[in-house]
Each structure stands twice: as C-alpha cells, then as structure tokens.
Short mmCIF file of N, CA and C in Angstrom, two decimals:
data_model
loop_
_atom_site.label_atom_id
_atom_site.label_comp_id
_atom_site.label_asym_id
_atom_site.label_seq_id
_atom_site.Cartn_x
_atom_site.Cartn_y
_atom_site.Cartn_z
N MET A 1 0.82 -1.19 0.00
CA MET A 1 0.00 0.00 0.00
C MET A 1 0.87 1.26 0.00
N GLU A 2 1.94 1.23 0.79
CA GLU A 2 2.82 2.39 0.84
C GLU A 2 3.51 2.62 -0.50
N ILE A 3 3.85 1.52 -1.18
CA ILE A 3 4.51 1.64 -2.49
C ILE A 3 3.57 2.33 -3.47
N LEU A 4 2.28 1.96 -3.42
CA LEU A 4 1.31 2.61 -4.32
C LEU A 4 1.18 4.10 -4.01
N PHE A 5 1.23 4.45 -2.72
CA PHE A 5 1.15 5.86 -2.35
C PHE A 5 2.36 6.62 -2.89
N VAL A 6 3.55 6.06 -2.73
CA VAL A 6 4.77 6.73 -3.22
C VAL A 6 4.73 6.86 -4.74
N LEU A 7 4.30 5.82 -5.41
CA LEU A 7 4.20 5.90 -6.88
C LEU A 7 3.17 6.94 -7.31
N GLY A 8 2.03 7.00 -6.64
CA GLY A 8 1.03 8.02 -6.94
C GLY A 8 1.55 9.42 -6.68
N PHE A 9 2.25 9.58 -5.57
CA PHE A 9 2.88 10.87 -5.24
C PHE A 9 3.86 11.28 -6.32
N PHE A 10 4.67 10.35 -6.73
CA PHE A 10 5.67 10.58 -7.77
C PHE A 10 5.01 11.00 -9.08
N LEU A 11 3.97 10.27 -9.50
CA LEU A 11 3.29 10.58 -10.76
C LEU A 11 2.55 11.92 -10.72
N MET A 12 1.92 12.22 -9.59
CA MET A 12 1.20 13.49 -9.49
C MET A 12 2.15 14.68 -9.51
N LEU A 13 3.31 14.54 -8.90
CA LEU A 13 4.27 15.63 -8.96
C LEU A 13 4.78 15.82 -10.39
N LEU A 14 5.01 14.72 -11.08
CA LEU A 14 5.46 14.83 -12.47
C LEU A 14 4.37 15.44 -13.36
N LEU A 15 3.11 15.05 -13.14
CA LEU A 15 2.01 15.56 -13.95
C LEU A 15 1.74 17.04 -13.70
N THR A 16 2.04 17.54 -12.52
CA THR A 16 1.81 18.95 -12.21
C THR A 16 2.97 19.83 -12.63
N GLY A 17 3.99 19.26 -13.23
CA GLY A 17 5.07 20.08 -13.78
C GLY A 17 6.31 20.19 -12.91
N VAL A 18 6.39 19.43 -11.85
CA VAL A 18 7.59 19.45 -11.02
C VAL A 18 8.65 18.60 -11.71
N SER A 19 9.87 19.07 -11.71
CA SER A 19 10.94 18.34 -12.40
C SER A 19 11.26 17.03 -11.69
N LEU A 20 11.94 16.17 -12.39
CA LEU A 20 12.34 14.88 -11.82
C LEU A 20 13.26 15.09 -10.62
N LEU A 21 14.14 16.07 -10.68
CA LEU A 21 15.03 16.37 -9.54
C LEU A 21 14.21 16.84 -8.33
N GLY A 22 13.18 17.65 -8.56
CA GLY A 22 12.31 18.09 -7.47
C GLY A 22 11.55 16.94 -6.85
N VAL A 23 11.11 16.00 -7.67
CA VAL A 23 10.39 14.83 -7.17
C VAL A 23 11.32 13.98 -6.30
N ILE A 24 12.51 13.75 -6.78
CA ILE A 24 13.47 12.94 -6.00
C ILE A 24 13.82 13.64 -4.69
N ALA A 25 14.02 14.97 -4.76
CA ALA A 25 14.32 15.72 -3.53
C ALA A 25 13.15 15.62 -2.55
N ALA A 26 11.91 15.73 -3.06
CA ALA A 26 10.74 15.63 -2.18
C ALA A 26 10.65 14.24 -1.55
N LEU A 27 10.94 13.20 -2.32
CA LEU A 27 10.92 11.85 -1.78
C LEU A 27 12.00 11.65 -0.71
N VAL A 28 13.19 12.20 -0.93
CA VAL A 28 14.27 12.07 0.05
C VAL A 28 13.91 12.80 1.35
N VAL A 29 13.40 14.03 1.21
CA VAL A 29 13.02 14.80 2.40
C VAL A 29 11.89 14.09 3.15
N ALA A 30 10.90 13.59 2.44
CA ALA A 30 9.80 12.89 3.09
C ALA A 30 10.29 11.63 3.80
N THR A 31 11.23 10.92 3.18
CA THR A 31 11.78 9.72 3.80
C THR A 31 12.52 10.05 5.10
N VAL A 32 13.32 11.10 5.06
CA VAL A 32 14.09 11.50 6.26
C VAL A 32 13.14 11.94 7.37
N VAL A 33 12.13 12.74 7.01
CA VAL A 33 11.18 13.20 8.03
C VAL A 33 10.42 12.03 8.64
N MET A 34 9.99 11.09 7.84
CA MET A 34 9.28 9.93 8.36
C MET A 34 10.19 9.05 9.21
N PHE A 35 11.45 8.93 8.82
CA PHE A 35 12.39 8.13 9.60
C PHE A 35 12.62 8.74 10.97
N VAL A 36 12.86 10.06 11.02
CA VAL A 36 13.10 10.73 12.30
C VAL A 36 11.83 10.68 13.17
N GLY A 37 10.67 10.90 12.54
CA GLY A 37 9.41 10.81 13.29
C GLY A 37 9.19 9.42 13.85
N GLY A 38 9.53 8.40 13.08
CA GLY A 38 9.40 7.03 13.56
C GLY A 38 10.34 6.73 14.72
N LEU A 39 11.55 7.28 14.68
CA LEU A 39 12.49 7.08 15.79
C LEU A 39 11.97 7.72 17.07
N PHE A 40 11.45 8.95 16.97
CA PHE A 40 10.90 9.62 18.15
C PHE A 40 9.69 8.85 18.69
N THR A 41 8.85 8.35 17.81
CA THR A 41 7.69 7.57 18.24
C THR A 41 8.14 6.29 18.96
N LEU A 42 9.14 5.63 18.42
CA LEU A 42 9.65 4.41 19.04
C LEU A 42 10.22 4.69 20.42
N VAL A 43 10.99 5.76 20.56
CA VAL A 43 11.56 6.11 21.87
C VAL A 43 10.44 6.45 22.85
N PHE A 44 9.43 7.19 22.37
CA PHE A 44 8.31 7.56 23.25
C PHE A 44 7.55 6.32 23.72
N LYS A 45 7.38 5.34 22.83
CA LYS A 45 6.68 4.11 23.21
C LYS A 45 7.52 3.25 24.17
N LEU A 46 8.83 3.28 24.01
CA LEU A 46 9.70 2.46 24.85
C LEU A 46 10.11 3.13 26.15
N LEU A 47 9.81 4.42 26.31
CA LEU A 47 10.25 5.15 27.49
C LEU A 47 9.81 4.51 28.81
N PRO A 48 8.56 4.08 28.98
CA PRO A 48 8.21 3.43 30.26
C PRO A 48 9.03 2.18 30.53
N TRP A 49 9.32 1.39 29.50
CA TRP A 49 10.11 0.18 29.70
C TRP A 49 11.56 0.52 30.02
N LEU A 50 12.09 1.58 29.40
CA LEU A 50 13.46 2.00 29.72
C LEU A 50 13.55 2.48 31.17
N LEU A 51 12.55 3.25 31.60
CA LEU A 51 12.54 3.69 33.00
C LEU A 51 12.41 2.51 33.96
N LEU A 52 11.59 1.54 33.60
CA LEU A 52 11.45 0.34 34.44
C LEU A 52 12.78 -0.41 34.54
N ALA A 53 13.50 -0.50 33.43
CA ALA A 53 14.80 -1.18 33.46
C ALA A 53 15.79 -0.43 34.35
N VAL A 54 15.80 0.90 34.28
CA VAL A 54 16.71 1.69 35.13
C VAL A 54 16.38 1.49 36.60
N VAL A 55 15.10 1.52 36.94
CA VAL A 55 14.68 1.33 38.34
C VAL A 55 15.02 -0.08 38.81
N ALA A 56 14.83 -1.07 37.94
CA ALA A 56 15.13 -2.45 38.32
C ALA A 56 16.62 -2.64 38.58
N VAL A 57 17.48 -2.04 37.74
CA VAL A 57 18.93 -2.14 37.96
C VAL A 57 19.32 -1.44 39.25
N TRP A 58 18.74 -0.26 39.51
CA TRP A 58 19.06 0.46 40.74
C TRP A 58 18.64 -0.38 41.96
N ALA A 59 17.43 -0.95 41.92
CA ALA A 59 16.97 -1.75 43.05
C ALA A 59 17.84 -2.98 43.23
N TRP A 60 18.23 -3.63 42.16
CA TRP A 60 19.09 -4.81 42.23
C TRP A 60 20.41 -4.47 42.91
N ARG A 61 21.02 -3.39 42.46
CA ARG A 61 22.31 -3.00 43.06
C ARG A 61 22.14 -2.59 44.52
N TYR A 62 21.05 -1.88 44.82
CA TYR A 62 20.82 -1.44 46.19
C TYR A 62 20.69 -2.63 47.12
N PHE A 63 19.88 -3.62 46.75
CA PHE A 63 19.66 -4.76 47.62
C PHE A 63 20.83 -5.73 47.62
N GLN A 64 21.64 -5.73 46.57
CA GLN A 64 22.84 -6.56 46.56
C GLN A 64 23.84 -6.07 47.60
N HIS A 65 23.92 -4.75 47.77
CA HIS A 65 24.91 -4.19 48.68
C HIS A 65 24.33 -3.83 50.04
N ALA A 66 23.08 -4.16 50.29
CA ALA A 66 22.46 -3.84 51.59
C ALA A 66 23.17 -4.60 52.70
N ASP A 67 23.52 -5.87 52.46
CA ASP A 67 24.23 -6.65 53.48
C ASP A 67 25.61 -6.07 53.73
N ASP A 68 26.29 -5.59 52.69
CA ASP A 68 27.61 -4.98 52.87
C ASP A 68 27.51 -3.73 53.74
N ARG A 69 26.46 -2.92 53.55
CA ARG A 69 26.30 -1.71 54.36
C ARG A 69 26.02 -2.07 55.81
N LYS A 70 25.20 -3.08 56.03
CA LYS A 70 24.90 -3.51 57.40
C LYS A 70 26.16 -4.04 58.08
N LEU A 71 26.95 -4.81 57.35
CA LEU A 71 28.18 -5.35 57.89
C LEU A 71 29.18 -4.25 58.22
N ALA A 72 29.27 -3.25 57.35
CA ALA A 72 30.19 -2.14 57.60
C ALA A 72 29.74 -1.35 58.83
N ALA A 73 28.44 -1.14 59.00
CA ALA A 73 27.94 -0.44 60.18
C ALA A 73 28.24 -1.24 61.44
N LEU A 74 28.08 -2.54 61.37
CA LEU A 74 28.37 -3.39 62.52
C LEU A 74 29.85 -3.33 62.87
N ARG A 75 30.72 -3.35 61.86
CA ARG A 75 32.17 -3.26 62.12
C ARG A 75 32.53 -1.92 62.76
N ARG A 76 31.88 -0.82 62.32
CA ARG A 76 32.15 0.49 62.94
C ARG A 76 31.75 0.48 64.41
N LYS A 77 30.60 -0.13 64.71
CA LYS A 77 30.16 -0.19 66.11
C LYS A 77 31.13 -1.00 66.95
N ILE A 78 31.59 -2.11 66.41
CA ILE A 78 32.52 -2.96 67.14
C ILE A 78 33.83 -2.23 67.36
N SER A 79 34.31 -1.52 66.36
CA SER A 79 35.58 -0.80 66.52
C SER A 79 35.44 0.31 67.55
N ARG A 80 34.26 0.98 67.60
CA ARG A 80 34.05 2.00 68.63
C ARG A 80 34.03 1.37 70.02
N LEU A 81 33.40 0.22 70.12
CA LEU A 81 33.36 -0.46 71.41
C LEU A 81 34.77 -0.88 71.84
N ASP A 82 35.58 -1.36 70.89
CA ASP A 82 36.94 -1.75 71.22
C ASP A 82 37.76 -0.54 71.67
N ARG A 83 37.61 0.59 70.99
CA ARG A 83 38.36 1.80 71.39
C ARG A 83 37.93 2.27 72.77
N ASN A 84 36.63 2.20 73.06
CA ASN A 84 36.15 2.66 74.36
C ASN A 84 36.54 1.70 75.48
N SER A 85 36.70 0.44 75.18
CA SER A 85 37.04 -0.51 76.23
C SER A 85 38.50 -0.36 76.68
N TRP A 86 39.36 0.21 75.86
CA TRP A 86 40.76 0.39 76.24
C TRP A 86 40.98 1.63 77.09
N ARG A 87 40.03 2.46 77.24
CA ARG A 87 40.22 3.72 78.00
C ARG A 87 40.08 3.51 79.46
#
C-alpha cells in the first residue's frame, strides 16, 4: 500500500510540472522526516520500559549491597566499642 502511495505521489508531482530532480528531492526529504518521526515515536513508546529497566537495575544494586552496608555499620560499632574498652 505504501509503495502505491509513493508511486502516486511521484506521478502526481510529475504531472503537475515538477521536475524529476524536485520529485526525488521531495521523496528524500519525506523519507528523512518519516524516519526521524518514527524514531521519536519508538523512543516515546519504549520510554516506560526504559525507566522500568533503570529502576530495576538500581533496586538490584541497592539490595545486593544492603548486606555490605549492614556489615560495615556493625564493624564500625565494634571498633568504637573496642576503642572505648581500652580507655
């Protein structure tokens, strides 16, 4: 269907007196505009999934290192107790 539209567009421009170079330039510009518009649409549709992936990675890293943070806090408490016991 899209091929028929492009061919019809091409023929109508030629029939209205636009040169072949103008037709090709119009097709190139239309292709670039549609490509860029499609990329923005794709990013807009994927944005919630990208945000979900970022949050999932952050949560994974946070909970992976939660035990390390608890262990470090425990070691600080023990070292404070050791320093206070020598006084």
